[in-house]
mmCIF file of N, CA, C and O in Angstrom:
data_model
loop_
_atom_site.group_PDB
_atom_site.id
_atom_site.type_symbol
_atom_site.label_atom_id
_atom_site.label_comp_id
_atom_site.label_asym_id
_atom_site.label_seq_id
_atom_site.Cartn_x
_atom_site.Cartn_y
_atom_site.Cartn_z
ATOM 1 N N MET Q 12 9.557 15.764 -22.455
ATOM 2 C CA MET Q 12 9.961 14.822 -21.955
ATOM 3 C C MET Q 12 9.274 13.450 -22.357
ATOM 4 O O MET Q 12 8.289 13.232 -21.754
ATOM 5 N N VAL Q 13 9.934 11.886 -22.660
ATOM 6 C CA VAL Q 13 9.479 11.213 -22.804
ATOM 7 C C VAL Q 13 9.370 9.994 -21.648
ATOM 8 O O VAL Q 13 9.869 9.967 -21.072
ATOM 9 N N LYS Q 14 7.962 9.966 -21.432
ATOM 10 C CA LYS Q 14 7.729 9.233 -20.412
ATOM 11 C C LYS Q 14 7.874 7.282 -20.749
ATOM 12 O O LYS Q 14 7.110 6.952 -21.289
ATOM 13 N N ALA Q 15 8.477 6.867 -19.802
ATOM 14 C CA ALA Q 15 8.966 5.424 -19.893
ATOM 15 C C ALA Q 15 7.826 4.820 -19.527
ATOM 16 O O ALA Q 15 7.379 5.061 -18.019
ATOM 17 N N THR Q 16 7.478 3.591 -20.363
ATOM 18 C CA THR Q 16 6.239 2.747 -19.836
ATOM 19 C C THR Q 16 7.271 1.711 -18.582
ATOM 20 O O THR Q 16 8.322 0.789 -18.828
ATOM 21 N N ARG Q 17 6.308 1.266 -17.607
ATOM 22 C CA ARG Q 17 7.390 0.233 -16.341
ATOM 23 C C ARG Q 17 7.131 -1.260 -17.038
ATOM 24 O O ARG Q 17 5.821 -1.089 -17.861
ATOM 25 N N VAL Q 18 7.807 -1.838 -16.991
ATOM 26 C CA VAL Q 18 7.389 -3.542 -17.562
ATOM 27 C C VAL Q 18 6.344 -4.163 -16.195
ATOM 28 O O VAL Q 18 6.656 -3.688 -14.786
ATOM 29 N N ALA Q 19 6.352 -5.272 -16.855
ATOM 30 C CA ALA Q 19 5.539 -5.874 -15.276
ATOM 31 C C ALA Q 19 6.276 -6.370 -14.506
ATOM 32 O O ALA Q 19 5.704 -6.487 -13.435
ATOM 33 N N SER Q 20 7.663 -6.553 -14.431
ATOM 34 C CA SER Q 20 8.283 -7.177 -13.346
ATOM 35 C C SER Q 20 8.160 -5.787 -12.059
ATOM 36 O O SER Q 20 8.234 -6.226 -11.086
ATOM 37 N N ASP Q 21 8.058 -4.812 -12.924
ATOM 38 C CA ASP Q 21 8.094 -3.325 -11.876
ATOM 39 C C ASP Q 21 6.837 -3.325 -10.869
ATOM 40 O O ASP Q 21 6.764 -3.034 -9.537
ATOM 41 N N ILE Q 22 5.657 -3.291 -11.705
ATOM 42 C CA ILE Q 22 4.722 -3.437 -11.157
ATOM 43 C C ILE Q 22 4.522 -4.811 -10.199
ATOM 44 O O ILE Q 22 3.464 -4.716 -9.101
ATOM 45 N N ASP Q 23 5.124 -5.960 -10.365
ATOM 46 C CA ASP Q 23 5.010 -7.374 -9.972
ATOM 47 C C ASP Q 23 5.871 -6.722 -8.355
ATOM 48 O O ASP Q 23 5.096 -6.953 -7.400
ATOM 49 N N ARG Q 24 7.011 -5.943 -8.582
ATOM 50 C CA ARG Q 24 7.805 -5.800 -7.247
ATOM 51 C C ARG Q 24 6.934 -4.582 -6.552
ATOM 52 O O ARG Q 24 6.512 -4.758 -5.114
ATOM 53 N N ASP Q 25 6.250 -4.031 -6.901
ATOM 54 C CA ASP Q 25 5.534 -2.786 -6.199
ATOM 55 C C ASP Q 25 4.127 -3.591 -5.448
ATOM 56 O O ASP Q 25 3.954 -2.801 -4.140
ATOM 57 N N LEU Q 26 3.280 -4.397 -6.496
ATOM 58 C CA LEU Q 26 2.333 -4.730 -5.815
ATOM 59 C C LEU Q 26 3.020 -5.955 -4.445
ATOM 60 O O LEU Q 26 2.745 -5.864 -3.509
ATOM 61 N N ARG Q 27 3.767 -6.268 -4.837
ATOM 62 C CA ARG Q 27 4.452 -7.294 -3.599
ATOM 63 C C ARG Q 27 4.976 -6.449 -2.346
ATOM 64 O O ARG Q 27 4.494 -6.683 -1.079
ATOM 65 N N SER Q 28 5.558 -5.551 -2.790
ATOM 66 C CA SER Q 28 5.819 -4.533 -1.160
ATOM 67 C C SER Q 28 4.845 -3.884 -1.035
ATOM 68 O O SER Q 28 4.765 -3.909 0.495
ATOM 69 N N VAL Q 29 3.916 -3.720 -1.734
ATOM 70 C CA VAL Q 29 2.547 -2.835 -0.633
ATOM 71 C C VAL Q 29 1.820 -4.247 -0.271
ATOM 72 O O VAL Q 29 1.247 -3.975 0.781
ATOM 73 N N GLN Q 30 1.557 -5.080 -0.912
ATOM 74 C CA GLN Q 30 0.925 -6.572 -0.123
ATOM 75 C C GLN Q 30 1.655 -6.666 1.285
ATOM 76 O O GLN Q 30 0.881 -6.818 2.091
ATOM 77 N N SER Q 31 2.749 -6.242 1.293
ATOM 78 C CA SER Q 31 3.750 -7.407 2.439
ATOM 79 C C SER Q 31 3.419 -6.125 3.497
ATOM 80 O O SER Q 31 3.174 -6.434 5.000
ATOM 81 N N ILE Q 32 3.114 -4.650 3.162
ATOM 82 C CA ILE Q 32 3.131 -4.102 4.484
ATOM 83 C C ILE Q 32 1.530 -3.912 4.823
ATOM 84 O O ILE Q 32 1.449 -3.967 5.860
ATOM 85 N N VAL Q 33 0.973 -4.333 4.078
ATOM 86 C CA VAL Q 33 -0.515 -4.391 3.957
ATOM 87 C C VAL Q 33 -0.757 -5.390 5.056
ATOM 88 O O VAL Q 33 -1.333 -5.535 6.041
ATOM 89 N N ASP Q 34 0.046 -6.521 4.800
ATOM 90 C CA ASP Q 34 -0.172 -7.632 6.022
ATOM 91 C C ASP Q 34 0.437 -7.375 7.075
ATOM 92 O O ASP Q 34 -0.194 -8.187 8.295
ATOM 93 N N GLU Q 35 0.974 -6.622 7.275
ATOM 94 C CA GLU Q 35 1.675 -6.479 8.272
ATOM 95 C C GLU Q 35 0.486 -5.145 9.065
ATOM 96 O O GLU Q 35 1.114 -5.347 10.601
ATOM 97 N N VAL Q 36 -0.131 -4.734 8.440
ATOM 98 C CA VAL Q 36 -0.848 -3.531 9.597
ATOM 99 C C VAL Q 36 -1.325 -4.011 10.590
ATOM 100 O O VAL Q 36 -1.381 -3.534 11.749
ATOM 101 N N PRO Q 37 -1.815 -5.176 10.504
ATOM 102 C CA PRO Q 37 -3.010 -5.785 11.774
ATOM 103 C C PRO Q 37 -1.835 -5.837 13.224
ATOM 104 O O PRO Q 37 -2.085 -5.575 14.420
ATOM 105 N N GLY Q 38 -0.910 -6.266 12.711
ATOM 106 C CA GLY Q 38 -0.028 -6.349 13.990
ATOM 107 C C GLY Q 38 0.612 -5.673 14.426
ATOM 108 O O GLY Q 38 0.456 -5.444 16.027
ATOM 109 N N TYR Q 39 0.736 -4.674 13.294
ATOM 110 C CA TYR Q 39 1.599 -2.899 13.915
ATOM 111 C C TYR Q 39 0.561 -2.392 14.671
ATOM 112 O O TYR Q 39 0.881 -1.879 15.679
ATOM 113 N N LEU Q 40 -0.930 -2.354 14.199
ATOM 114 C CA LEU Q 40 -1.985 -2.146 15.374
ATOM 115 C C LEU Q 40 -2.285 -2.160 16.457
ATOM 116 O O LEU Q 40 -2.874 -1.432 17.516
ATOM 117 N N ASP Q 41 -2.342 -3.778 16.491
ATOM 118 C CA ASP Q 41 -2.655 -4.169 17.923
ATOM 119 C C ASP Q 41 -1.346 -3.959 18.845
ATOM 120 O O ASP Q 41 -1.298 -3.394 20.146
ATOM 121 N N GLU Q 42 -0.132 -3.646 18.178
ATOM 122 C CA GLU Q 42 1.009 -3.118 19.067
ATOM 123 C C GLU Q 42 1.218 -1.786 19.122
ATOM 124 O O GLU Q 42 2.367 -1.535 19.784
ATOM 125 N N TRP Q 43 0.556 -0.593 18.542
ATOM 126 C CA TRP Q 43 0.881 0.103 18.067
ATOM 127 C C TRP Q 43 1.480 1.196 19.410
ATOM 128 O O TRP Q 43 2.415 1.869 19.685
ATOM 129 N N GLU Q 44 0.470 1.015 20.511
ATOM 130 C CA GLU Q 44 1.139 2.094 21.742
ATOM 131 C C GLU Q 44 2.048 1.459 22.484
ATOM 132 O O GLU Q 44 2.601 2.071 23.256
ATOM 133 N N GLY Q 45 2.646 0.126 22.281
ATOM 134 C CA GLY Q 45 3.710 -0.679 22.839
ATOM 135 C C GLY Q 45 4.938 -0.160 21.890
ATOM 136 O O GLY Q 45 6.210 -0.426 22.636
ATOM 137 N N LEU Q 46 5.209 -0.011 21.181
ATOM 138 C CA LEU Q 46 6.290 0.675 20.127
ATOM 139 C C LEU Q 46 6.865 2.083 20.627
ATOM 140 O O LEU Q 46 6.098 3.199 21.204
ATOM 141 N N THR Q 47 7.762 2.159 20.243
ATOM 142 C CA THR Q 47 8.510 3.448 20.769
ATOM 143 C C THR Q 47 8.426 4.433 19.638
ATOM 144 O O THR Q 47 7.649 4.038 18.630
ATOM 145 N N ALA Q 48 8.824 5.564 19.940
ATOM 146 C CA ALA Q 48 7.792 6.671 19.278
ATOM 147 C C ALA Q 48 8.757 6.248 17.555
ATOM 148 O O ALA Q 48 8.562 6.808 16.711
ATOM 149 N N GLY Q 49 9.954 6.159 17.702
ATOM 150 C CA GLY Q 49 10.946 5.634 16.373
ATOM 151 C C GLY Q 49 10.650 5.088 15.944
ATOM 152 O O GLY Q 49 10.404 4.543 14.615
ATOM 153 N N ASP Q 50 10.595 3.747 16.740
ATOM 154 C CA ASP Q 50 9.205 2.527 15.477
ATOM 155 C C ASP Q 50 8.009 2.831 15.076
ATOM 156 O O ASP Q 50 7.975 2.426 13.715
ATOM 157 N N GLN Q 51 7.607 3.502 15.819
ATOM 158 C CA GLN Q 51 5.970 4.336 14.967
ATOM 159 C C GLN Q 51 6.565 5.025 14.085
ATOM 160 O O GLN Q 51 5.962 4.719 12.976
ATOM 161 N N GLU Q 52 7.472 6.198 14.115
ATOM 162 C CA GLU Q 52 7.956 7.028 12.906
ATOM 163 C C GLU Q 52 8.379 6.416 11.738
ATOM 164 O O GLU Q 52 8.086 6.243 10.557
ATOM 165 N N SER Q 53 9.187 4.971 11.910
ATOM 166 C CA SER Q 53 9.674 4.235 10.874
ATOM 167 C C SER Q 53 8.807 3.317 10.103
ATOM 168 O O SER Q 53 8.589 3.561 8.669
ATOM 169 N N TRP Q 54 7.765 2.557 10.648
ATOM 170 C CA TRP Q 54 7.092 2.046 10.125
ATOM 171 C C TRP Q 54 5.777 3.059 9.351
ATOM 172 O O TRP Q 54 5.109 2.742 8.123
ATOM 173 N N ALA Q 55 5.426 4.023 10.190
ATOM 174 C CA ALA Q 55 4.584 5.087 9.423
ATOM 175 C C ALA Q 55 4.979 5.676 8.357
ATOM 176 O O ALA Q 55 4.396 6.062 7.077
ATOM 177 N N ALA Q 56 6.600 5.709 8.303
ATOM 178 C CA ALA Q 56 7.071 6.137 6.901
ATOM 179 C C ALA Q 56 6.908 5.256 5.658
ATOM 180 O O ALA Q 56 6.643 5.346 4.778
ATOM 181 N N GLU Q 57 7.492 4.064 6.088
ATOM 182 C CA GLU Q 57 7.137 2.807 5.298
ATOM 183 C C GLU Q 57 5.836 2.902 4.901
ATOM 184 O O GLU Q 57 5.331 2.779 3.527
ATOM 185 N N TRP Q 58 4.826 3.189 5.602
ATOM 186 C CA TRP Q 58 3.034 3.026 5.349
ATOM 187 C C TRP Q 58 2.737 4.273 4.332
ATOM 188 O O TRP Q 58 2.119 3.660 3.445
ATOM 189 N N GLU Q 59 3.358 5.151 4.794
ATOM 190 C CA GLU Q 59 2.993 6.350 3.636
ATOM 191 C C GLU Q 59 3.453 6.066 2.667
ATOM 192 O O GLU Q 59 2.592 6.924 1.416
ATOM 193 N N TYR Q 60 5.009 5.874 2.155
ATOM 194 C CA TYR Q 60 5.445 5.817 0.990
ATOM 195 C C TYR Q 60 4.495 5.002 0.268
ATOM 196 O O TYR Q 60 4.122 4.866 -0.800
ATOM 197 N N ALA Q 61 3.854 3.456 0.499
ATOM 198 C CA ALA Q 61 3.443 2.674 0.264
ATOM 199 C C ALA Q 61 2.234 3.452 -0.615
ATOM 200 O O ALA Q 61 1.372 3.363 -1.142
ATOM 201 N N MET Q 62 1.287 3.908 0.787
ATOM 202 C CA MET Q 62 -0.098 4.881 0.723
ATOM 203 C C MET Q 62 -0.082 5.714 -0.119
ATOM 204 O O MET Q 62 -0.994 5.853 -1.260
ATOM 205 N N ILE Q 63 0.590 6.451 -0.731
ATOM 206 C CA ILE Q 63 1.203 7.940 -0.769
ATOM 207 C C ILE Q 63 1.693 7.872 -2.034
ATOM 208 O O ILE Q 63 1.470 8.553 -3.109
ATOM 209 N N GLY Q 64 2.572 6.802 -2.282
ATOM 210 C CA GLY Q 64 3.986 6.587 -3.417
ATOM 211 C C GLY Q 64 3.665 5.699 -4.450
ATOM 212 O O GLY Q 64 3.513 6.261 -5.486
ATOM 213 N N LEU Q 65 3.026 4.300 -3.775
ATOM 214 C CA LEU Q 65 2.969 3.589 -4.737
ATOM 215 C C LEU Q 65 1.487 3.205 -4.809
ATOM 216 O O LEU Q 65 0.889 3.173 -6.234
ATOM 217 N N ILE Q 66 0.667 3.580 -4.663
ATOM 218 C CA ILE Q 66 -0.729 3.200 -4.490
ATOM 219 C C ILE Q 66 -1.403 3.935 -5.732
ATOM 220 O O ILE Q 66 -1.832 3.625 -6.819
ATOM 221 N N PRO Q 67 -1.020 5.449 -5.563
ATOM 222 C CA PRO Q 67 -1.297 5.963 -7.095
ATOM 223 C C PRO Q 67 -0.894 5.903 -8.364
ATOM 224 O O PRO Q 67 -1.528 5.543 -9.036
ATOM 225 N N LEU Q 68 0.488 5.264 -8.102
ATOM 226 C CA LEU Q 68 0.881 5.072 -9.269
ATOM 227 C C LEU Q 68 0.384 3.560 -9.646
ATOM 228 O O LEU Q 68 0.082 3.561 -11.032
ATOM 229 N N LEU Q 69 0.101 2.679 -8.964
ATOM 230 C CA LEU Q 69 -0.443 1.299 -9.167
ATOM 231 C C LEU Q 69 -2.110 1.707 -9.798
ATOM 232 O O LEU Q 69 -2.334 1.233 -10.655
ATOM 233 N N GLN Q 70 -2.518 2.992 -9.377
ATOM 234 C CA GLN Q 70 -3.975 3.018 -9.684
ATOM 235 C C GLN Q 70 -3.967 3.228 -10.848
ATOM 236 O O GLN Q 70 -4.917 3.125 -11.715
ATOM 237 N N ALA Q 71 -3.143 4.088 -11.253
ATOM 238 C CA ALA Q 71 -3.022 4.566 -12.821
ATOM 239 C C ALA Q 71 -2.564 4.013 -13.785
ATOM 240 O O ALA Q 71 -3.096 3.602 -14.798
ATOM 241 N N GLU Q 72 -2.165 3.023 -13.265
ATOM 242 C CA GLU Q 72 -1.201 1.882 -14.153
ATOM 243 C C GLU Q 72 -2.682 0.923 -14.073
ATOM 244 O O GLU Q 72 -2.977 -0.055 -15.198
ATOM 245 N N PHE Q 73 -3.514 0.603 -13.521
ATOM 246 C CA PHE Q 73 -4.819 -0.238 -13.198
ATOM 247 C C PHE Q 73 -5.840 0.392 -14.252
ATOM 248 O O PHE Q 73 -6.247 -0.491 -15.156
ATOM 249 N N ARG Q 74 -6.036 1.455 -14.461
ATOM 250 C CA ARG Q 74 -6.629 2.291 -14.869
ATOM 251 C C ARG Q 74 -6.226 2.306 -16.618
ATOM 252 O O ARG Q 74 -7.074 2.632 -17.094
ATOM 253 N N SER Q 75 -5.297 2.330 -16.768
ATOM 254 C CA SER Q 75 -4.427 2.696 -17.988
ATOM 255 C C SER Q 75 -4.415 1.219 -18.902
ATOM 256 O O SER Q 75 -4.737 1.096 -20.148
ATOM 257 N N GLY Q 76 -4.622 0.149 -18.166
ATOM 258 C CA GLY Q 76 -4.640 -1.125 -18.231
ATOM 259 C C GLY Q 76 -3.223 -1.494 -18.644
ATOM 260 O O GLY Q 76 -3.053 -2.769 -19.726
ATOM 261 N N ALA Q 77 -2.443 -1.000 -18.005
ATOM 262 C CA ALA Q 77 -0.742 -1.484 -18.391
ATOM 263 C C ALA Q 77 -0.596 -2.615 -17.453
ATOM 264 O O ALA Q 77 0.135 -3.664 -17.126
ATOM 265 N N MET Q 78 -1.760 -2.966 -16.288
ATOM 266 C CA MET Q 78 -1.572 -4.185 -15.756
ATOM 267 C C MET Q 78 -2.239 -5.500 -16.605
ATOM 268 O O MET Q 78 -2.940 -5.425 -17.270
ATOM 269 N N THR Q 79 -1.560 -6.381 -15.949
ATOM 270 C CA THR Q 79 -2.285 -8.246 -16.376
ATOM 271 C C THR Q 79 -3.536 -8.126 -15.747
ATOM 272 O O THR Q 79 -3.784 -7.549 -14.582
ATOM 273 N N PRO Q 80 -3.910 -9.040 -16.105
ATOM 274 C CA PRO Q 80 -5.454 -9.473 -15.406
ATOM 275 C C PRO Q 80 -5.265 -9.897 -13.785
ATOM 276 O O PRO Q 80 -5.608 -9.715 -12.928
ATOM 277 N N GLU Q 81 -3.862 -10.759 -13.794
ATOM 278 C CA GLU Q 81 -3.339 -11.234 -12.266
ATOM 279 C C GLU Q 81 -3.086 -10.275 -11.697
ATOM 280 O O GLU Q 81 -3.455 -10.047 -10.453
ATOM 281 N N GLN Q 82 -2.207 -9.091 -12.034
ATOM 282 C CA GLN Q 82 -1.708 -8.098 -11.354
ATOM 283 C C GLN Q 82 -3.100 -7.101 -11.011
ATOM 284 O O GLN Q 82 -3.228 -6.711 -10.177
ATOM 285 N N GLN Q 83 -4.344 -7.250 -11.857
ATOM 286 C CA GLN Q 83 -5.398 -6.194 -11.570
ATOM 287 C C GLN Q 83 -5.916 -6.673 -10.274
ATOM 288 O O GLN Q 83 -6.289 -6.464 -9.583
ATOM 289 N N ARG Q 84 -5.837 -8.424 -10.273
ATOM 290 C CA ARG Q 84 -6.294 -9.315 -9.238
ATOM 291 C C ARG Q 84 -5.991 -8.901 -7.882
ATOM 292 O O ARG Q 84 -6.825 -8.466 -6.920
ATOM 293 N N VAL Q 85 -4.364 -9.300 -8.045
ATOM 294 C CA VAL Q 85 -4.167 -8.631 -6.930
ATOM 295 C C VAL Q 85 -4.164 -7.568 -6.173
ATOM 296 O O VAL Q 85 -4.003 -7.007 -5.049
ATOM 297 N N PHE Q 86 -4.219 -6.432 -6.827
ATOM 298 C CA PHE Q 86 -4.347 -4.974 -6.800
ATOM 299 C C PHE Q 86 -5.540 -4.686 -6.135
ATOM 300 O O PHE Q 86 -5.950 -3.942 -5.205
ATOM 301 N N GLU Q 87 -6.885 -5.564 -6.485
ATOM 302 C CA GLU Q 87 -7.800 -5.232 -6.195
ATOM 303 C C GLU Q 87 -8.096 -6.219 -4.889
ATOM 304 O O GLU Q 87 -8.580 -4.909 -4.037
ATOM 305 N N VAL Q 88 -7.430 -6.751 -4.453
ATOM 306 C CA VAL Q 88 -7.289 -7.604 -2.980
ATOM 307 C C VAL Q 88 -6.612 -7.225 -2.005
ATOM 308 O O VAL Q 88 -7.475 -6.390 -1.017
ATOM 309 N N ILE Q 89 -5.554 -5.874 -2.363
ATOM 310 C CA ILE Q 89 -5.106 -5.228 -1.720
ATOM 311 C C ILE Q 89 -5.532 -3.927 -1.315
ATOM 312 O O ILE Q 89 -5.657 -3.670 -0.065
ATOM 313 N N LEU Q 90 -6.616 -3.581 -2.032
ATOM 314 C CA LEU Q 90 -7.273 -2.512 -1.582
ATOM 315 C C LEU Q 90 -8.514 -3.017 -0.825
ATOM 316 O O LEU Q 90 -8.582 -2.184 -0.028
ATOM 317 N N GLU Q 91 -8.986 -4.099 -1.332
ATOM 318 C CA GLU Q 91 -10.198 -4.586 -0.311
ATOM 319 C C GLU Q 91 -9.749 -4.975 1.333
ATOM 320 O O GLU Q 91 -10.562 -4.675 2.037
ATOM 321 N N ALA Q 92 -8.178 -5.037 1.166
ATOM 322 C CA ALA Q 92 -7.841 -5.730 2.382
ATOM 323 C C ALA Q 92 -7.568 -4.332 3.561
ATOM 324 O O ALA Q 92 -7.500 -4.034 4.636
ATOM 325 N N VAL Q 93 -7.135 -2.759 2.297
ATOM 326 C CA VAL Q 93 -6.807 -1.937 3.600
ATOM 327 C C VAL Q 93 -8.213 -1.426 3.875
ATOM 328 O O VAL Q 93 -8.305 -0.289 4.752
ATOM 329 N N CYS Q 94 -9.580 -1.150 3.476
ATOM 330 C CA CYS Q 94 -10.557 -0.449 3.155
ATOM 331 C C CYS Q 94 -10.918 -0.747 5.108
ATOM 332 O O CYS Q 94 -11.364 0.044 5.673
ATOM 333 N N PRO Q 95 -11.217 -2.214 5.848
ATOM 334 C CA PRO Q 95 -12.073 -2.405 6.826
ATOM 335 C C PRO Q 95 -10.672 -1.915 8.032
ATOM 336 O O PRO Q 95 -11.242 -1.525 8.716
ATOM 337 N N LEU Q 96 -9.275 -1.509 7.451
ATOM 338 C CA LEU Q 96 -8.352 -0.899 8.139
ATOM 339 C C LEU Q 96 -8.373 0.575 8.765
ATOM 340 O O LEU Q 96 -8.114 1.343 9.345
ATOM 341 N N ILE Q 97 -9.652 1.126 7.321
ATOM 342 C CA ILE Q 97 -9.141 2.608 7.455
ATOM 343 C C ILE Q 97 -9.394 3.262 8.659
ATOM 344 O O ILE Q 97 -8.959 4.354 9.167
ATOM 345 N N PRO Q 98 -10.450 3.110 9.766
ATOM 346 C CA PRO Q 98 -10.660 3.563 11.029
ATOM 347 C C PRO Q 98 -9.799 3.706 11.719
ATOM 348 O O PRO Q 98 -9.195 4.344 12.406
ATOM 349 N N SER Q 99 -8.878 2.502 11.872
ATOM 350 C CA SER Q 99 -7.788 2.315 12.864
ATOM 351 C C SER Q 99 -6.409 2.939 12.353
ATOM 352 O O SER Q 99 -6.235 3.835 13.431
ATOM 353 N N LEU Q 100 -6.306 3.451 10.867
ATOM 354 C CA LEU Q 100 -5.453 3.879 10.242
ATOM 355 C C LEU Q 100 -5.614 5.371 10.467
ATOM 356 O O LEU Q 100 -4.697 6.130 11.065
ATOM 357 N N SER Q 101 -6.953 6.150 10.949
ATOM 358 C CA SER Q 101 -7.481 7.272 10.938
ATOM 359 C C SER Q 101 -6.765 7.559 12.597
ATOM 360 O O SER Q 101 -6.546 8.972 12.299
ATOM 361 N N LEU Q 102 -7.145 6.627 13.187
ATOM 362 C CA LEU Q 102 -7.334 7.233 14.507
ATOM 363 C C LEU Q 102 -5.748 7.565 14.793
ATOM 364 O O LEU Q 102 -5.365 7.866 16.049
ATOM 365 N N ARG Q 103 -4.922 6.425 14.228
ATOM 366 C CA ARG Q 103 -3.336 6.540 14.543
ATOM 367 C C ARG Q 103 -2.538 7.880 13.642
ATOM 368 O O ARG Q 103 -1.364 8.318 13.419
ATOM 369 N N ASP Q 104 -3.598 8.421 12.637
ATOM 370 C CA ASP Q 104 -2.902 9.457 12.195
ATOM 371 C C ASP Q 104 -2.060 9.180 10.968
ATOM 372 O O ASP Q 104 -0.797 9.549 10.450
ATOM 373 N N LEU Q 105 -2.238 7.873 10.203
ATOM 374 C CA LEU Q 105 -1.407 7.033 9.382
ATOM 375 C C LEU Q 105 -2.262 7.277 8.106
ATOM 376 O O LEU Q 105 -3.383 7.569 7.667
ATOM 377 N N ALA Q 106 -1.328 7.101 7.020
ATOM 378 C CA ALA Q 106 -2.125 7.564 5.844
ATOM 379 C C ALA Q 106 -2.912 6.469 5.107
ATOM 380 O O ALA Q 106 -2.798 5.363 5.265
ATOM 381 N N ILE Q 107 -3.994 7.235 4.358
ATOM 382 C CA ILE Q 107 -5.127 6.753 3.754
ATOM 383 C C ILE Q 107 -4.711 6.425 2.219
ATOM 384 O O ILE Q 107 -4.249 7.698 2.040
ATOM 385 N N PRO Q 108 -4.756 5.224 1.587
ATOM 386 C CA PRO Q 108 -4.603 5.262 0.184
ATOM 387 C C PRO Q 108 -5.600 6.416 -0.444
ATOM 388 O O PRO Q 108 -6.936 6.703 0.099
ATOM 389 N N PRO Q 109 -5.218 7.008 -1.214
ATOM 390 C CA PRO Q 109 -6.310 7.739 -2.457
ATOM 391 C C PRO Q 109 -7.283 6.903 -3.159
ATOM 392 O O PRO Q 109 -6.596 5.612 -3.354
ATOM 393 N N ARG Q 110 -8.787 7.309 -3.253
ATOM 394 C CA ARG Q 110 -9.666 6.623 -3.260
ATOM 395 C C ARG Q 110 -9.779 6.710 -5.476
ATOM 396 O O ARG Q 110 -9.372 7.886 -6.163
#
């Protein structure tokens, strides 16, 4: 089977998606206990998709050189933003991005 190479616009879309949810994290963590179980589960599913689905894909593209320099910079900023959140994410049993 031939593996298709993703284009820059696909990488940009995924970076925007991950950046968007990372930007939401502080607000959700502050309000977590006040959210309904359904809201917690819904947001946790979105977060898990970003951390378990998209981050590994983006990491592979970063390592392979498939990203432009600007995409690499954005990805590094995203990862740096997640690092200080890891203790709070762990306390709520939310997914942590692979290293």
